[in-house]
mmCIF file of C-alpha atoms in Angstrom:
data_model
loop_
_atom_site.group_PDB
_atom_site.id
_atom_site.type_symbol
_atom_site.label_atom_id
_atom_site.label_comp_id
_atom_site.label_asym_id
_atom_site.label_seq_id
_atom_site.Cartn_x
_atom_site.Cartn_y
_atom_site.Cartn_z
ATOM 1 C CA UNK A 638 82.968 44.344 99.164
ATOM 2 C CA UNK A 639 83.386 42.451 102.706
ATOM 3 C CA UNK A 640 82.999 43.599 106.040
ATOM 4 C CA UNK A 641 86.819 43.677 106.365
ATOM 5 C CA UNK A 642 87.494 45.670 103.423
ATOM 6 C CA UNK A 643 85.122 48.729 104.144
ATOM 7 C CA UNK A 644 86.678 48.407 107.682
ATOM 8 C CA UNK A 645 90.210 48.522 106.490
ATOM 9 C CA UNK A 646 89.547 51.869 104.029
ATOM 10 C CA UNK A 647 88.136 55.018 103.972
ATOM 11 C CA UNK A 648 85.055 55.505 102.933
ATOM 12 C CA UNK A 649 84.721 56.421 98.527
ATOM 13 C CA UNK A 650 83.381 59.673 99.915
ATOM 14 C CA UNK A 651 86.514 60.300 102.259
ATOM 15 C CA UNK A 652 89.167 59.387 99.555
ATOM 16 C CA UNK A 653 87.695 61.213 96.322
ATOM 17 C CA UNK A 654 87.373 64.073 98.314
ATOM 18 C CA UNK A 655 91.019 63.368 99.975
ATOM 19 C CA UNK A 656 92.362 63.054 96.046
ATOM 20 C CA UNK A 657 90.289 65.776 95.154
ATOM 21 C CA UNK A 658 91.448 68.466 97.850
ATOM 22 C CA UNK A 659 95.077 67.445 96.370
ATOM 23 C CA UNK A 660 94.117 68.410 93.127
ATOM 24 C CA UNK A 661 92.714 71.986 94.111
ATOM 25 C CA UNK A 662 96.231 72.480 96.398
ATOM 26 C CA UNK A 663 98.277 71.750 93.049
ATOM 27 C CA UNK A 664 95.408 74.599 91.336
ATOM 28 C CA UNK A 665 95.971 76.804 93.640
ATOM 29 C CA UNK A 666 99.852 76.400 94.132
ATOM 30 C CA UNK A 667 100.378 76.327 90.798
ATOM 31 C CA UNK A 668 98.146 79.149 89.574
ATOM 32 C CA UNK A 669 100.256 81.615 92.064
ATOM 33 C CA UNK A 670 103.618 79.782 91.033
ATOM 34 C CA UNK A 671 103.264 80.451 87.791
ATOM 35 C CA UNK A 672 101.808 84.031 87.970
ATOM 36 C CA UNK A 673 104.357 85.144 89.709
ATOM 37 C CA UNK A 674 106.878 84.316 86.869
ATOM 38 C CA UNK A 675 105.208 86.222 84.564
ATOM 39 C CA UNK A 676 106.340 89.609 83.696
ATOM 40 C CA UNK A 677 104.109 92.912 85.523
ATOM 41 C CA UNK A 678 101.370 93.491 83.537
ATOM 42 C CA UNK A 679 101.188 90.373 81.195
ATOM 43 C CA UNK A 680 97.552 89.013 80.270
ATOM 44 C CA UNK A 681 97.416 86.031 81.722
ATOM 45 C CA UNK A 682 98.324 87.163 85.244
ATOM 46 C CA UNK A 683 94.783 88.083 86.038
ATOM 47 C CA UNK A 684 93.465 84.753 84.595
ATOM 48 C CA UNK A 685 96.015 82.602 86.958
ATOM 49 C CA UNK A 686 94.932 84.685 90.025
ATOM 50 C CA UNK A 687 91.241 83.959 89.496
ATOM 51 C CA UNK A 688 91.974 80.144 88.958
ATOM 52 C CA UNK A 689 94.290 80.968 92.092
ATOM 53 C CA UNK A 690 90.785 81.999 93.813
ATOM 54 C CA UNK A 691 88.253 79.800 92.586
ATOM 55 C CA UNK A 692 90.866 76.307 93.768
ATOM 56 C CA UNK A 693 90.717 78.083 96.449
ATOM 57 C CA UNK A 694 87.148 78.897 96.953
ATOM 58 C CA UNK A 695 86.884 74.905 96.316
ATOM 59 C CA UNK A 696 88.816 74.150 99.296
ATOM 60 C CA UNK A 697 87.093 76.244 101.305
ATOM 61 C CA UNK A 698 83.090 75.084 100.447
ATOM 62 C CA UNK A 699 85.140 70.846 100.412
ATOM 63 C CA UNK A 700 86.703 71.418 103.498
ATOM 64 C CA UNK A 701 83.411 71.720 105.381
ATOM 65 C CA UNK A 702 82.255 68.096 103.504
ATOM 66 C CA UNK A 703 85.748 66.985 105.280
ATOM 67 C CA UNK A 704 84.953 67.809 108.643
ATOM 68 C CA UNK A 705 81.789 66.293 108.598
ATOM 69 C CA UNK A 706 83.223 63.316 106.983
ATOM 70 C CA UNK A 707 85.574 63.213 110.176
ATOM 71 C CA UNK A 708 82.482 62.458 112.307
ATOM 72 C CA UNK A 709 82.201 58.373 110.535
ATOM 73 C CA UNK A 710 84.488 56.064 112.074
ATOM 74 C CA UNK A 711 87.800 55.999 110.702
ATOM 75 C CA UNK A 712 89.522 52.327 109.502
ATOM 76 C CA UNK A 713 92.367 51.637 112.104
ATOM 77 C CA UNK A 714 95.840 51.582 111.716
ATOM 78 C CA UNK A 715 97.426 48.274 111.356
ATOM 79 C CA UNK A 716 99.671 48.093 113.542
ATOM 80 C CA UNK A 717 98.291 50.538 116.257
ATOM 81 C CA UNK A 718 100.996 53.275 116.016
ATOM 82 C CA UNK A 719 103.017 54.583 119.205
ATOM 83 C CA UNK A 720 100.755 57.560 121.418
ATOM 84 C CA UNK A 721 103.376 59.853 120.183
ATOM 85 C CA UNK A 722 102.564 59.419 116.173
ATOM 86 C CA UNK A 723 98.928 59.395 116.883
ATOM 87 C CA UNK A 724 99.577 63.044 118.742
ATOM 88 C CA UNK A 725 101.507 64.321 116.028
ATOM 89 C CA UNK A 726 99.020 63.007 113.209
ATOM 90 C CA UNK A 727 95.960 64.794 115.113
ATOM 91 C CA UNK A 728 97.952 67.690 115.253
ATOM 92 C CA UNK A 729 99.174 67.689 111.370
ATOM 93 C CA UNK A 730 95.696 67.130 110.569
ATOM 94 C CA UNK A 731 94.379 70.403 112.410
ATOM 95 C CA UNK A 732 96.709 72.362 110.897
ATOM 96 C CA UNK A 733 96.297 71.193 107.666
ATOM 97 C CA UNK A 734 92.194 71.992 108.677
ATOM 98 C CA UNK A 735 93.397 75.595 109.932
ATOM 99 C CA UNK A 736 95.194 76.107 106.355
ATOM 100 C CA UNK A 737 92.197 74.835 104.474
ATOM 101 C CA UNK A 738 89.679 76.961 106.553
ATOM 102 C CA UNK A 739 92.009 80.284 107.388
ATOM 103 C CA UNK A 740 93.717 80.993 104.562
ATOM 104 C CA UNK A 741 90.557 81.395 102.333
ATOM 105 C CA UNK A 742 89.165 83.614 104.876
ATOM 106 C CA UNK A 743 92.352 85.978 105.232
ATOM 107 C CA UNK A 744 91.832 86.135 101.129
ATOM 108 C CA UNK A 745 88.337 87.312 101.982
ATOM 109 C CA UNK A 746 89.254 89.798 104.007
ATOM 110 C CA UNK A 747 92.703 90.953 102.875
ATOM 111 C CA UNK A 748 90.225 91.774 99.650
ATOM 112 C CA UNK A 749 87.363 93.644 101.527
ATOM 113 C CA UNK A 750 90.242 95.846 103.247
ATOM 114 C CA UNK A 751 91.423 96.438 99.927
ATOM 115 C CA UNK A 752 87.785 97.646 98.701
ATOM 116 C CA UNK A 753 87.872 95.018 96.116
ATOM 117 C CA UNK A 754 84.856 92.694 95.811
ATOM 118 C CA UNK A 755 84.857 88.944 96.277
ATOM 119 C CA UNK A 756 82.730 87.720 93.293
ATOM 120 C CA UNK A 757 82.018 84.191 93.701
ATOM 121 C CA UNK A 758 80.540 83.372 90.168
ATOM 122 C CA UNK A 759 77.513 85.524 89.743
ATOM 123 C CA UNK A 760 77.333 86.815 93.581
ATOM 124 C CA UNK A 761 79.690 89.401 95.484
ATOM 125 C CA UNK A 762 80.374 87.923 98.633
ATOM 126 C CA UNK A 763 79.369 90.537 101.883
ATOM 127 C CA UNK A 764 82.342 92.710 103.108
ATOM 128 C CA UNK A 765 83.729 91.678 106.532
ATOM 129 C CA UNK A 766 85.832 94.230 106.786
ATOM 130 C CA UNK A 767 85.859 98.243 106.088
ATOM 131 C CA UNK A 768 88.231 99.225 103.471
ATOM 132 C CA UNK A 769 91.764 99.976 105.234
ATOM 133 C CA UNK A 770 95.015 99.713 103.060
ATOM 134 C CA UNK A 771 96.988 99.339 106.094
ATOM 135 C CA UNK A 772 95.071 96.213 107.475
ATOM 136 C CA UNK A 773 94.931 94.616 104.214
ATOM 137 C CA UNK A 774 98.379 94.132 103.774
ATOM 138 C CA UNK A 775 98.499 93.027 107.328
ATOM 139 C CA UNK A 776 95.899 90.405 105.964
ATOM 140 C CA UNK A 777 98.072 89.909 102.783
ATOM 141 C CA UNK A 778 101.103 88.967 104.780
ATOM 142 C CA UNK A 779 99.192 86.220 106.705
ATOM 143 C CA UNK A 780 97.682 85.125 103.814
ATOM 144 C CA UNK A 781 100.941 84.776 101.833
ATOM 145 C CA UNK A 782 102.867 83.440 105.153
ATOM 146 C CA UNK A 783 100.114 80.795 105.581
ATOM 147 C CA UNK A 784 100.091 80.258 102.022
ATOM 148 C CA UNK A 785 103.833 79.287 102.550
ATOM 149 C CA UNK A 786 103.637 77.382 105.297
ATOM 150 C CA UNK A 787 100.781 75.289 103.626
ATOM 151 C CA UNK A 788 104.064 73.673 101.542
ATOM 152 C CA UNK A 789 105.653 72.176 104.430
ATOM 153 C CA UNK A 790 102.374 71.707 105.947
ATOM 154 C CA UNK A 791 101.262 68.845 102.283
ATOM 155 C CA UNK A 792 104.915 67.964 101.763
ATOM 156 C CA UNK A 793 105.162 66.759 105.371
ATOM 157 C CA UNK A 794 101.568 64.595 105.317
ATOM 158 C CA UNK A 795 102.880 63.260 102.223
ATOM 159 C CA UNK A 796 106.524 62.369 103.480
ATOM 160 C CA UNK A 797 104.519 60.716 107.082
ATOM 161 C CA UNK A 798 101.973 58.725 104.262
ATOM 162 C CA UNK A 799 105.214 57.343 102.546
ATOM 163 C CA UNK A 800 107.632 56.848 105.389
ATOM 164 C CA UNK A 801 104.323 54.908 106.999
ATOM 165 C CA UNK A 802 103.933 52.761 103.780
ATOM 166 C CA UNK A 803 107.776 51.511 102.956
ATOM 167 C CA UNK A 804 109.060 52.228 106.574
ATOM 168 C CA UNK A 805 106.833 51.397 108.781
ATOM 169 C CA UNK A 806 104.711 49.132 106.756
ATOM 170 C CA UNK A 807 101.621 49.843 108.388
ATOM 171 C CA UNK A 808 98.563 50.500 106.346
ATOM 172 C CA UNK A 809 98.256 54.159 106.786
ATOM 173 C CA UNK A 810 98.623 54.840 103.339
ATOM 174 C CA UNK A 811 96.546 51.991 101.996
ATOM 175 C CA UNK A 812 93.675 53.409 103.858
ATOM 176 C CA UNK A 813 93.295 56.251 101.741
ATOM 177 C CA UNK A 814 93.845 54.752 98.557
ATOM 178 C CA UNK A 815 91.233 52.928 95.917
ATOM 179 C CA UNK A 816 91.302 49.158 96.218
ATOM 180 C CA UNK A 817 93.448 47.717 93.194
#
């Protein structure tokens, strides 16, 4: 590969982990989505939660591989966007960071207040909380509510990606995808 293609892409690193993070949101979403149309008490409501928590448990340990991938160089855009977008882009992509990173840790301790272990395959993750019933629906809440917002949040990126691509026609969008 030349100079100018590793210079005009993320690195393979950045975008299977990019593609890969997608792929856990769509677990995760979907595992909840679908659990919740499921009558009270049906079987497969505790299997969809679990695969609701381990896609989730995934995007917490990834997340951490993100931020360090953060500290390479990133490919420019082409053309150099307004200050404005560039403000708004750095501030999409903390709060997608804060969803990734707080949202597993309000499941963490929305369980401990509920005196429910976290198993995380063969080990119980330590309590951070004391069991409180009150608090843990407090941490519920702002789990669901972040949960929620994490839609708008991925449907957003996704609309900026695409409206970059065929509006804009810069090469946001190319950056992050696989040469063809």
């Amino acid at each position: 590969m030349s100079e100018t293609q590793t210079t005009q892409r993320y690195t393979r690193l950045s975008m299977t982990l990019h593609w890969l993070m997608l792929a856990l949101f769509v677990g995760v979403y979907g595992c909840i989505e679908l659990k919740g149309l499921l009558p009270r008490g049906h079987a497969l409501k505790s299997l969809l939660l679990g695969g609701h928590a381990l896609f989730g448990s995934g995007i917490f340990l990834l997340v951490w591989l993100r931020l360090l991938g953060r500290l390479a160089p990133r490919p420019p855009i082409v053309p150099r966007p307004p200050a404005w977008q560039t403000g708004v882009s750095h501030l999409m992509h903390l709060a997608l960071y804060g969803l990734m990173i707080i949202t597993p840790i309000l499941a963490w301790l929305m369980l401990n207040a509920g005196g429910k272990p976290v198993p995380y395959f063969e080990l119980a993750l330590p309590s951070l909380v004391a069991p409180d019933p009150v608090l843990a629906k407090q941490f519920k809440h702002w789990h669901e509510w972040l949960g929620s917002a994490g839609y708008w949040l991925i449907g957003l990126h996704a609309v900026a990606g695409l409206f970059h691509h065929y509006w804009v026609r810069d090469n946001t969008l190319m950056r992050m995808l696989p040469k063809r």
